[in-house]
Amino acid sequence: MQHSARRTLIGIIGGSGIYDIDGLEDRQWVKASSSFGEPSDDILTGTLLGQPMAFLPRHGRGHKIPPSEVNYRANIDAFKRMGVTDLISLSAVGSLKETLAPGRFVIVDQFIDRTFAREKSFFGRGLVAHVSMAHPVCSRLGDRLQQAAAVAGIDAVRGGTYLAMEGPQFSSLAESNLYRQWGCDVIGMTNMPEAKLAREAELCYASVAMVTDYDCWHPEHEHVTVEQIVGVLVANADRGRALVKATVPLLKDDAQAAGCGCRSALQHALITAPEARDPAMVEKLSAVAGRMLQP
């Protein structure tokens, strides 16, 4: 079964400050539907520079949902049902490298998943699938974000490993030092299983990690005030909006999009024989895997 081209619809998932973009027209909050429960919030739809957009607050408006309780499956499924093709994740992170100071952005290309209390797959008993996560983000989207950062004058590093921890507590000093020994660059609580689910849904997914502070390993960390961290958060939101706005024209008519491998991630991933598939699971996965489940 071959993948067919789809019109680009850009999805953005992150904090509420990212959505207040100048020039976003025809704003409308739309009730999001999913067969995996309730998404974090309604989805804000609109048009930016002539390009359709969809924004979802990962923790809900007002930041009501902790990382471990985000319904990641419902969020990704809802985006898929809306027709989103390219999904950009923006999230606050701690830095595990001296060179990644607060205020820097990292266009992540690898993850280490240390979460343990979350549903990590759309598939299960009755319909089994295994997708590759060797390269867990879309390199095409990463390229466009890198180009957009240069245009917007944003200090962004291309490539880095994101350690996804369960939370909601932050790391102990011993854990922080361990992750540094592993060669991780940033640490956060939200990009897993988000990236895994986006791959299962055949969405192009890229992650922009926005550094707010050094993790507790840094000897100067204890001297950082809450006011300073909030100041970085506000500045990062400003830069995050600028990055999104600069990225839109690069994705609007991207000639490489149709042939992107992310959009055919399920091509050889479904293991369960057609005659053995649970009809209820087939129905539940009608959006995520519908391309591969059609007769």
mmCIF file of C-alpha atoms in Angstrom:
data_model
loop_
_atom_site.group_PDB
_atom_site.id
_atom_site.type_symbol
_atom_site.label_atom_id
_atom_site.label_comp_id
_atom_site.label_asym_id
_atom_site.label_seq_id
_atom_site.Cartn_x
_atom_site.Cartn_y
_atom_site.Cartn_z
ATOM 1 C CA MET A 1 0.000 0.000 0.000
ATOM 2 C CA GLN A 2 1.536 3.313 -1.047
ATOM 3 C CA HIS A 3 1.318 6.541 0.886
ATOM 4 C CA SER A 4 -0.655 9.316 -0.775
ATOM 5 C CA ALA A 5 0.240 12.992 -0.517
ATOM 6 C CA ARG A 6 -1.692 15.068 1.960
ATOM 7 C CA ARG A 7 -2.111 18.807 2.295
ATOM 8 C CA THR A 8 0.177 20.153 4.993
ATOM 9 C CA LEU A 9 -1.496 20.903 8.321
ATOM 10 C CA ILE A 10 0.963 21.990 10.990
ATOM 11 C CA GLY A 11 0.308 20.958 14.580
ATOM 12 C CA ILE A 12 1.966 22.645 17.545
ATOM 13 C CA ILE A 13 1.975 21.165 21.029
ATOM 14 C CA GLY A 14 3.396 23.047 23.985
ATOM 15 C CA GLY A 15 2.685 25.755 26.525
ATOM 16 C CA SER A 16 -0.173 28.221 26.158
ATOM 17 C CA GLY A 17 2.211 31.149 25.595
ATOM 18 C CA ILE A 18 3.228 29.669 22.243
ATOM 19 C CA TYR A 19 -0.230 30.180 20.748
ATOM 20 C CA ASP A 20 -0.416 33.973 21.077
ATOM 21 C CA ILE A 21 1.174 34.491 17.671
ATOM 22 C CA ASP A 22 0.696 37.757 15.845
ATOM 23 C CA GLY A 23 -0.999 37.141 12.534
ATOM 24 C CA LEU A 24 -2.886 33.967 13.503
ATOM 25 C CA GLU A 25 -6.231 34.460 11.771
ATOM 26 C CA ASP A 26 -9.617 32.760 12.021
ATOM 27 C CA ARG A 27 -8.914 31.529 15.541
ATOM 28 C CA GLN A 28 -11.334 28.936 16.808
ATOM 29 C CA TRP A 29 -11.176 26.499 19.697
ATOM 30 C CA VAL A 30 -12.429 23.147 18.423
ATOM 31 C CA LYS A 31 -13.558 20.234 20.563
ATOM 32 C CA ALA A 32 -11.035 17.476 19.913
ATOM 33 C CA SER A 33 -12.236 13.893 19.516
ATOM 34 C CA SER A 34 -10.297 10.697 20.135
ATOM 35 C CA SER A 35 -11.025 7.019 20.623
ATOM 36 C CA PHE A 36 -8.396 7.007 23.388
ATOM 37 C CA GLY A 37 -10.181 9.275 25.852
ATOM 38 C CA GLU A 38 -10.014 13.014 26.425
ATOM 39 C CA PRO A 39 -7.159 15.081 24.982
ATOM 40 C CA SER A 40 -5.508 17.690 27.187
ATOM 41 C CA ASP A 41 -7.770 20.468 25.903
ATOM 42 C CA ASP A 42 -9.662 21.712 22.905
ATOM 43 C CA ILE A 43 -7.500 22.459 19.869
ATOM 44 C CA LEU A 44 -7.010 26.017 18.660
ATOM 45 C CA THR A 45 -7.248 26.158 14.878
ATOM 46 C CA GLY A 46 -6.353 29.071 12.637
ATOM 47 C CA THR A 47 -4.363 30.250 9.660
ATOM 48 C CA LEU A 48 -0.884 31.748 9.842
ATOM 49 C CA LEU A 49 0.633 33.284 6.707
ATOM 50 C CA GLY A 50 -1.933 31.359 4.685
ATOM 51 C CA GLN A 51 -1.033 28.031 6.298
ATOM 52 C CA PRO A 52 -3.588 26.046 8.364
ATOM 53 C CA MET A 53 -2.415 25.471 11.953
ATOM 54 C CA ALA A 54 -3.601 23.513 14.985
ATOM 55 C CA PHE A 55 -2.399 24.237 18.545
ATOM 56 C CA LEU A 56 -2.866 22.043 21.620
ATOM 57 C CA PRO A 57 -1.880 23.003 25.190
ATOM 58 C CA ARG A 58 -0.104 19.840 26.372
ATOM 59 C CA HIS A 59 -1.048 20.431 30.020
ATOM 60 C CA GLY A 60 -4.386 22.123 29.279
ATOM 61 C CA ARG A 61 -5.002 25.835 29.513
ATOM 62 C CA GLY A 62 -3.851 27.019 32.921
ATOM 63 C CA HIS A 63 -1.434 24.056 33.198
ATOM 64 C CA LYS A 64 -3.827 21.698 34.971
ATOM 65 C CA ILE A 65 -2.418 18.301 33.985
ATOM 66 C CA PRO A 66 0.905 16.939 35.351
ATOM 67 C CA PRO A 67 3.273 15.167 32.923
ATOM 68 C CA SER A 68 2.397 11.647 34.068
ATOM 69 C CA GLU A 69 -1.341 12.268 33.617
ATOM 70 C CA VAL A 70 -1.250 13.789 30.129
ATOM 71 C CA ASN A 71 -3.273 11.567 27.800
ATOM 72 C CA TYR A 72 -0.558 11.395 25.147
ATOM 73 C CA ARG A 73 -2.464 8.860 23.064
ATOM 74 C CA ALA A 74 -5.580 11.020 22.906
ATOM 75 C CA ASN A 75 -3.519 14.094 22.004
ATOM 76 C CA ILE A 76 -1.772 12.438 19.069
ATOM 77 C CA ASP A 77 -4.913 10.636 17.924
ATOM 78 C CA ALA A 78 -6.841 13.927 17.975
ATOM 79 C CA PHE A 79 -4.185 15.617 15.847
ATOM 80 C CA LYS A 80 -4.282 12.725 13.380
ATOM 81 C CA ARG A 81 -8.073 12.889 13.147
ATOM 82 C CA MET A 82 -7.858 16.609 12.370
ATOM 83 C CA GLY A 83 -5.523 15.887 9.471
ATOM 84 C CA VAL A 84 -2.287 17.147 11.016
ATOM 85 C CA THR A 85 0.736 16.062 8.973
ATOM 86 C CA ASP A 86 3.649 17.878 10.639
ATOM 87 C CA LEU A 87 3.817 18.090 14.445
ATOM 88 C CA ILE A 88 6.217 20.412 16.266
ATOM 89 C CA SER A 89 6.696 19.934 19.989
ATOM 90 C CA LEU A 90 7.986 22.772 22.162
ATOM 91 C CA SER A 91 8.832 22.109 25.794
ATOM 92 C CA ALA A 92 10.785 23.545 28.701
ATOM 93 C CA VAL A 93 13.818 21.514 29.761
ATOM 94 C CA GLY A 94 16.754 21.534 32.119
ATOM 95 C CA SER A 95 20.271 21.565 30.727
ATOM 96 C CA LEU A 96 22.776 18.784 31.355
ATOM 97 C CA LYS A 97 25.609 20.539 29.525
ATOM 98 C CA GLU A 98 27.561 23.643 30.512
ATOM 99 C CA THR A 99 27.387 24.855 26.917
ATOM 100 C CA LEU A 100 23.568 24.717 26.859
ATOM 101 C CA ALA A 101 22.830 27.766 28.950
ATOM 102 C CA PRO A 102 19.333 28.959 29.878
ATOM 103 C CA GLY A 103 17.698 30.537 26.867
ATOM 104 C CA ARG A 104 19.225 28.207 24.280
ATOM 105 C CA PHE A 105 17.063 25.982 22.117
ATOM 106 C CA VAL A 106 17.959 22.406 21.206
ATOM 107 C CA ILE A 107 16.439 20.750 18.136
ATOM 108 C CA VAL A 108 16.410 17.269 19.625
ATOM 109 C CA ASP A 109 17.325 14.231 17.529
ATOM 110 C CA GLN A 110 17.503 11.421 20.141
ATOM 111 C CA PHE A 111 15.703 10.334 23.304
ATOM 112 C CA ILE A 112 16.314 8.128 26.301
ATOM 113 C CA ASP A 113 12.971 7.133 27.775
ATOM 114 C CA ARG A 114 12.987 6.722 31.564
ATOM 115 C CA THR A 115 9.220 7.071 31.988
ATOM 116 C CA PHE A 116 7.312 4.122 33.419
ATOM 117 C CA ALA A 117 3.733 5.167 34.276
ATOM 118 C CA ARG A 118 2.371 5.976 30.808
ATOM 119 C CA GLU A 119 0.633 4.213 27.945
ATOM 120 C CA LYS A 120 3.305 4.093 25.246
ATOM 121 C CA SER A 121 1.578 2.552 22.253
ATOM 122 C CA PHE A 122 -1.703 2.724 20.372
ATOM 123 C CA PHE A 123 -1.375 -0.969 19.579
ATOM 124 C CA GLY A 124 -1.902 -3.961 21.864
ATOM 125 C CA ARG A 125 -3.733 -7.259 22.250
ATOM 126 C CA GLY A 126 -5.680 -7.942 19.084
ATOM 127 C CA LEU A 127 -3.537 -5.762 16.841
ATOM 128 C CA VAL A 128 0.223 -5.765 17.328
ATOM 129 C CA ALA A 129 2.692 -3.425 15.628
ATOM 130 C CA HIS A 130 6.361 -2.554 16.025
ATOM 131 C CA VAL A 131 7.706 0.707 14.571
ATOM 132 C CA SER A 132 11.336 1.735 14.345
ATOM 133 C CA MET A 133 12.525 4.423 16.758
ATOM 134 C CA ALA A 134 16.176 4.340 15.719
ATOM 135 C CA HIS A 135 15.790 7.894 14.463
ATOM 136 C CA PRO A 136 12.865 9.141 16.561
ATOM 137 C CA VAL A 137 12.306 12.548 14.995
ATOM 138 C CA CYS A 138 11.744 13.806 11.467
ATOM 139 C CA SER A 139 15.026 15.029 9.984
ATOM 140 C CA ARG A 140 13.143 17.085 7.403
ATOM 141 C CA LEU A 141 11.302 19.002 10.120
ATOM 142 C CA GLY A 142 14.578 19.370 12.017
ATOM 143 C CA ASP A 143 16.173 20.909 8.936
ATOM 144 C CA ARG A 144 13.329 23.387 8.555
ATOM 145 C CA LEU A 145 13.454 24.355 12.223
ATOM 146 C CA GLN A 146 17.195 24.915 11.964
ATOM 147 C CA GLN A 147 16.681 27.128 8.918
ATOM 148 C CA ALA A 148 13.880 29.021 10.657
ATOM 149 C CA ALA A 149 15.982 29.593 13.774
ATOM 150 C CA ALA A 150 18.711 31.180 11.657
ATOM 151 C CA VAL A 151 16.156 33.429 9.949
ATOM 152 C CA ALA A 152 14.652 34.470 13.300
ATOM 153 C CA GLY A 153 18.032 35.027 14.952
ATOM 154 C CA ILE A 154 17.400 32.339 17.570
ATOM 155 C CA ASP A 155 20.312 30.573 19.259
ATOM 156 C CA ALA A 156 19.396 26.977 18.452
ATOM 157 C CA VAL A 157 21.613 23.889 18.566
ATOM 158 C CA ARG A 158 20.875 21.170 16.007
ATOM 159 C CA GLY A 159 21.009 17.727 17.558
ATOM 160 C CA GLY A 160 20.924 16.560 21.148
ATOM 161 C CA THR A 161 19.669 13.781 23.396
ATOM 162 C CA TYR A 162 16.587 14.416 25.539
ATOM 163 C CA LEU A 163 16.317 12.350 28.737
ATOM 164 C CA ALA A 164 12.613 11.851 29.438
ATOM 165 C CA MET A 165 11.993 11.337 33.160
ATOM 166 C CA GLU A 166 8.728 10.404 34.826
ATOM 167 C CA GLY A 167 8.393 13.273 37.279
ATOM 168 C CA PRO A 168 6.670 15.213 38.668
ATOM 169 C CA GLN A 169 9.651 15.558 41.006
ATOM 170 C CA PHE A 170 12.929 16.783 39.559
ATOM 171 C CA SER A 171 16.085 14.657 39.535
ATOM 172 C CA SER A 172 18.272 13.878 42.511
ATOM 173 C CA LEU A 173 21.876 15.050 42.206
ATOM 174 C CA ALA A 174 22.990 11.429 41.696
ATOM 175 C CA GLU A 175 20.480 10.953 38.859
ATOM 176 C CA SER A 176 21.488 14.220 37.223
ATOM 177 C CA ASN A 177 25.152 13.236 37.285
ATOM 178 C CA LEU A 178 24.269 9.783 35.909
ATOM 179 C CA TYR A 179 22.424 11.299 32.956
ATOM 180 C CA ARG A 180 25.398 13.546 32.271
ATOM 181 C CA GLN A 181 27.656 10.483 32.209
ATOM 182 C CA TRP A 182 25.287 8.950 29.655
ATOM 183 C CA GLY A 183 25.928 11.912 27.387
ATOM 184 C CA CYS A 184 22.442 13.388 27.580
ATOM 185 C CA ASP A 185 22.016 17.052 26.705
ATOM 186 C CA VAL A 186 18.675 18.082 28.204
ATOM 187 C CA ILE A 187 16.116 16.630 30.593
ATOM 188 C CA GLY A 188 12.350 16.946 30.550
ATOM 189 C CA MET A 189 9.117 15.147 31.388
ATOM 190 C CA THR A 190 6.882 15.322 28.316
ATOM 191 C CA ASN A 191 8.439 14.183 25.028
ATOM 192 C CA MET A 192 7.957 10.507 25.770
ATOM 193 C CA PRO A 193 5.811 8.687 24.818
ATOM 194 C CA GLU A 194 4.740 11.620 22.645
ATOM 195 C CA ALA A 195 7.450 10.984 20.039
ATOM 196 C CA LYS A 196 6.750 7.232 19.968
ATOM 197 C CA LEU A 197 3.044 7.771 19.439
ATOM 198 C CA ALA A 198 3.637 10.335 16.702
ATOM 199 C CA ARG A 199 5.748 7.757 14.878
ATOM 200 C CA GLU A 200 3.007 5.123 15.223
ATOM 201 C CA ALA A 201 0.517 7.649 13.844
ATOM 202 C CA GLU A 202 2.804 8.311 10.856
ATOM 203 C CA LEU A 203 3.178 11.978 11.759
ATOM 204 C CA CYS A 204 6.326 13.929 11.025
ATOM 205 C CA TYR A 205 7.440 14.961 14.530
ATOM 206 C CA ALA A 206 10.181 17.291 15.735
ATOM 207 C CA SER A 207 11.031 18.486 19.218
ATOM 208 C CA VAL A 208 12.385 21.879 20.235
ATOM 209 C CA ALA A 209 13.710 21.788 23.799
ATOM 210 C CA MET A 210 13.801 25.263 25.344
ATOM 211 C CA VAL A 211 16.357 25.441 28.168
ATOM 212 C CA THR A 212 15.105 27.241 31.290
ATOM 213 C CA ASP A 213 17.833 26.334 33.788
ATOM 214 C CA TYR A 214 20.665 23.976 34.555
ATOM 215 C CA ASP A 215 19.572 20.780 36.220
ATOM 216 C CA CYS A 216 20.660 20.294 39.835
ATOM 217 C CA TRP A 217 24.159 19.073 38.835
ATOM 218 C CA HIS A 218 25.357 22.636 38.270
ATOM 219 C CA PRO A 219 27.192 24.180 41.257
ATOM 220 C CA GLU A 220 25.518 27.547 40.655
ATOM 221 C CA HIS A 221 22.032 26.084 40.290
ATOM 222 C CA GLU A 222 21.030 26.641 43.919
ATOM 223 C CA HIS A 223 21.637 30.362 43.545
ATOM 224 C CA VAL A 224 19.117 30.739 40.713
ATOM 225 C CA THR A 225 15.919 32.477 41.821
ATOM 226 C CA VAL A 226 12.374 31.657 40.784
ATOM 227 C CA GLU A 227 12.133 35.128 39.253
ATOM 228 C CA GLN A 228 15.117 34.395 37.024
ATOM 229 C CA ILE A 229 13.622 31.117 35.820
ATOM 230 C CA VAL A 230 10.266 32.790 35.120
ATOM 231 C CA GLY A 231 12.110 35.465 33.165
ATOM 232 C CA VAL A 232 13.735 32.802 30.992
ATOM 233 C CA LEU A 233 10.382 31.077 30.492
ATOM 234 C CA VAL A 234 8.794 34.292 29.243
ATOM 235 C CA ALA A 235 11.708 35.034 26.912
ATOM 236 C CA ASN A 236 11.653 31.437 25.620
ATOM 237 C CA ALA A 237 7.939 31.752 24.839
ATOM 238 C CA ASP A 238 8.664 34.879 22.797
ATOM 239 C CA ARG A 239 11.387 33.071 20.867
ATOM 240 C CA GLY A 240 9.193 29.994 20.510
ATOM 241 C CA ARG A 241 6.489 32.056 18.803
ATOM 242 C CA ALA A 242 9.091 33.634 16.530
ATOM 243 C CA LEU A 243 10.429 30.193 15.631
ATOM 244 C CA VAL A 244 6.983 28.862 14.749
ATOM 245 C CA LYS A 245 6.244 31.909 12.603
ATOM 246 C CA ALA A 246 9.560 31.561 10.744
ATOM 247 C CA THR A 247 9.019 27.828 10.199
ATOM 248 C CA VAL A 248 5.583 28.094 8.605
ATOM 249 C CA PRO A 249 6.715 29.388 5.173
ATOM 250 C CA LEU A 250 9.327 26.613 4.985
ATOM 251 C CA LEU A 251 6.716 23.894 5.515
ATOM 252 C CA LYS A 252 3.876 25.378 3.493
ATOM 253 C CA ASP A 253 5.111 24.109 0.138
ATOM 254 C CA ASP A 254 7.825 21.668 1.186
ATOM 255 C CA ALA A 255 8.536 19.492 -1.843
ATOM 256 C CA GLN A 256 10.167 16.832 0.333
ATOM 257 C CA ALA A 257 7.123 16.305 2.559
ATOM 258 C CA ALA A 258 5.240 13.731 0.484
ATOM 259 C CA GLY A 259 8.204 11.364 0.334
ATOM 260 C CA CYS A 260 9.128 11.635 4.019
ATOM 261 C CA GLY A 261 9.615 8.202 5.587
ATOM 262 C CA CYS A 262 7.740 9.216 8.757
ATOM 263 C CA ARG A 263 4.530 9.137 6.748
ATOM 264 C CA SER A 264 4.916 5.438 5.985
ATOM 265 C CA ALA A 265 6.223 4.255 9.377
ATOM 266 C CA LEU A 266 3.562 1.529 9.577
ATOM 267 C CA GLN A 267 4.285 0.116 6.134
ATOM 268 C CA HIS A 268 5.840 -3.090 7.490
ATOM 269 C CA ALA A 269 5.031 -2.648 11.182
ATOM 270 C CA LEU A 270 1.706 -4.465 11.596
ATOM 271 C CA ILE A 271 2.391 -8.028 12.753
ATOM 272 C CA THR A 272 -1.078 -9.442 13.437
ATOM 273 C CA ALA A 273 -2.540 -11.310 10.475
ATOM 274 C CA PRO A 274 -5.608 -9.572 8.973
ATOM 275 C CA GLU A 275 -7.930 -12.445 9.826
ATOM 276 C CA ALA A 276 -6.762 -12.428 13.466
ATOM 277 C CA ARG A 277 -7.212 -8.705 14.099
ATOM 278 C CA ASP A 278 -9.698 -7.663 16.767
ATOM 279 C CA PRO A 279 -12.461 -5.638 15.042
ATOM 280 C CA ALA A 280 -12.745 -3.367 18.083
ATOM 281 C CA MET A 281 -9.036 -2.551 17.867
ATOM 282 C CA VAL A 282 -9.314 -1.969 14.131
ATOM 283 C CA GLU A 283 -12.097 0.534 14.755
ATOM 284 C CA LYS A 284 -10.194 2.221 17.586
ATOM 285 C CA LEU A 285 -7.153 2.635 15.343
ATOM 286 C CA SER A 286 -9.140 3.934 12.380
ATOM 287 C CA ALA A 287 -7.300 7.280 12.397
ATOM 288 C CA VAL A 288 -3.845 6.245 13.572
ATOM 289 C CA ALA A 289 -3.508 3.222 11.292
ATOM 290 C CA GLY A 290 -6.396 3.629 8.900
ATOM 291 C CA ARG A 291 -4.058 3.823 5.909
ATOM 292 C CA MET A 292 -2.871 0.276 6.617
ATOM 293 C CA LEU A 293 -6.224 -1.132 7.767
ATOM 294 C CA GLN A 294 -8.273 -0.324 4.693
ATOM 295 C CA PRO A 295 -9.396 -3.422 2.730
#
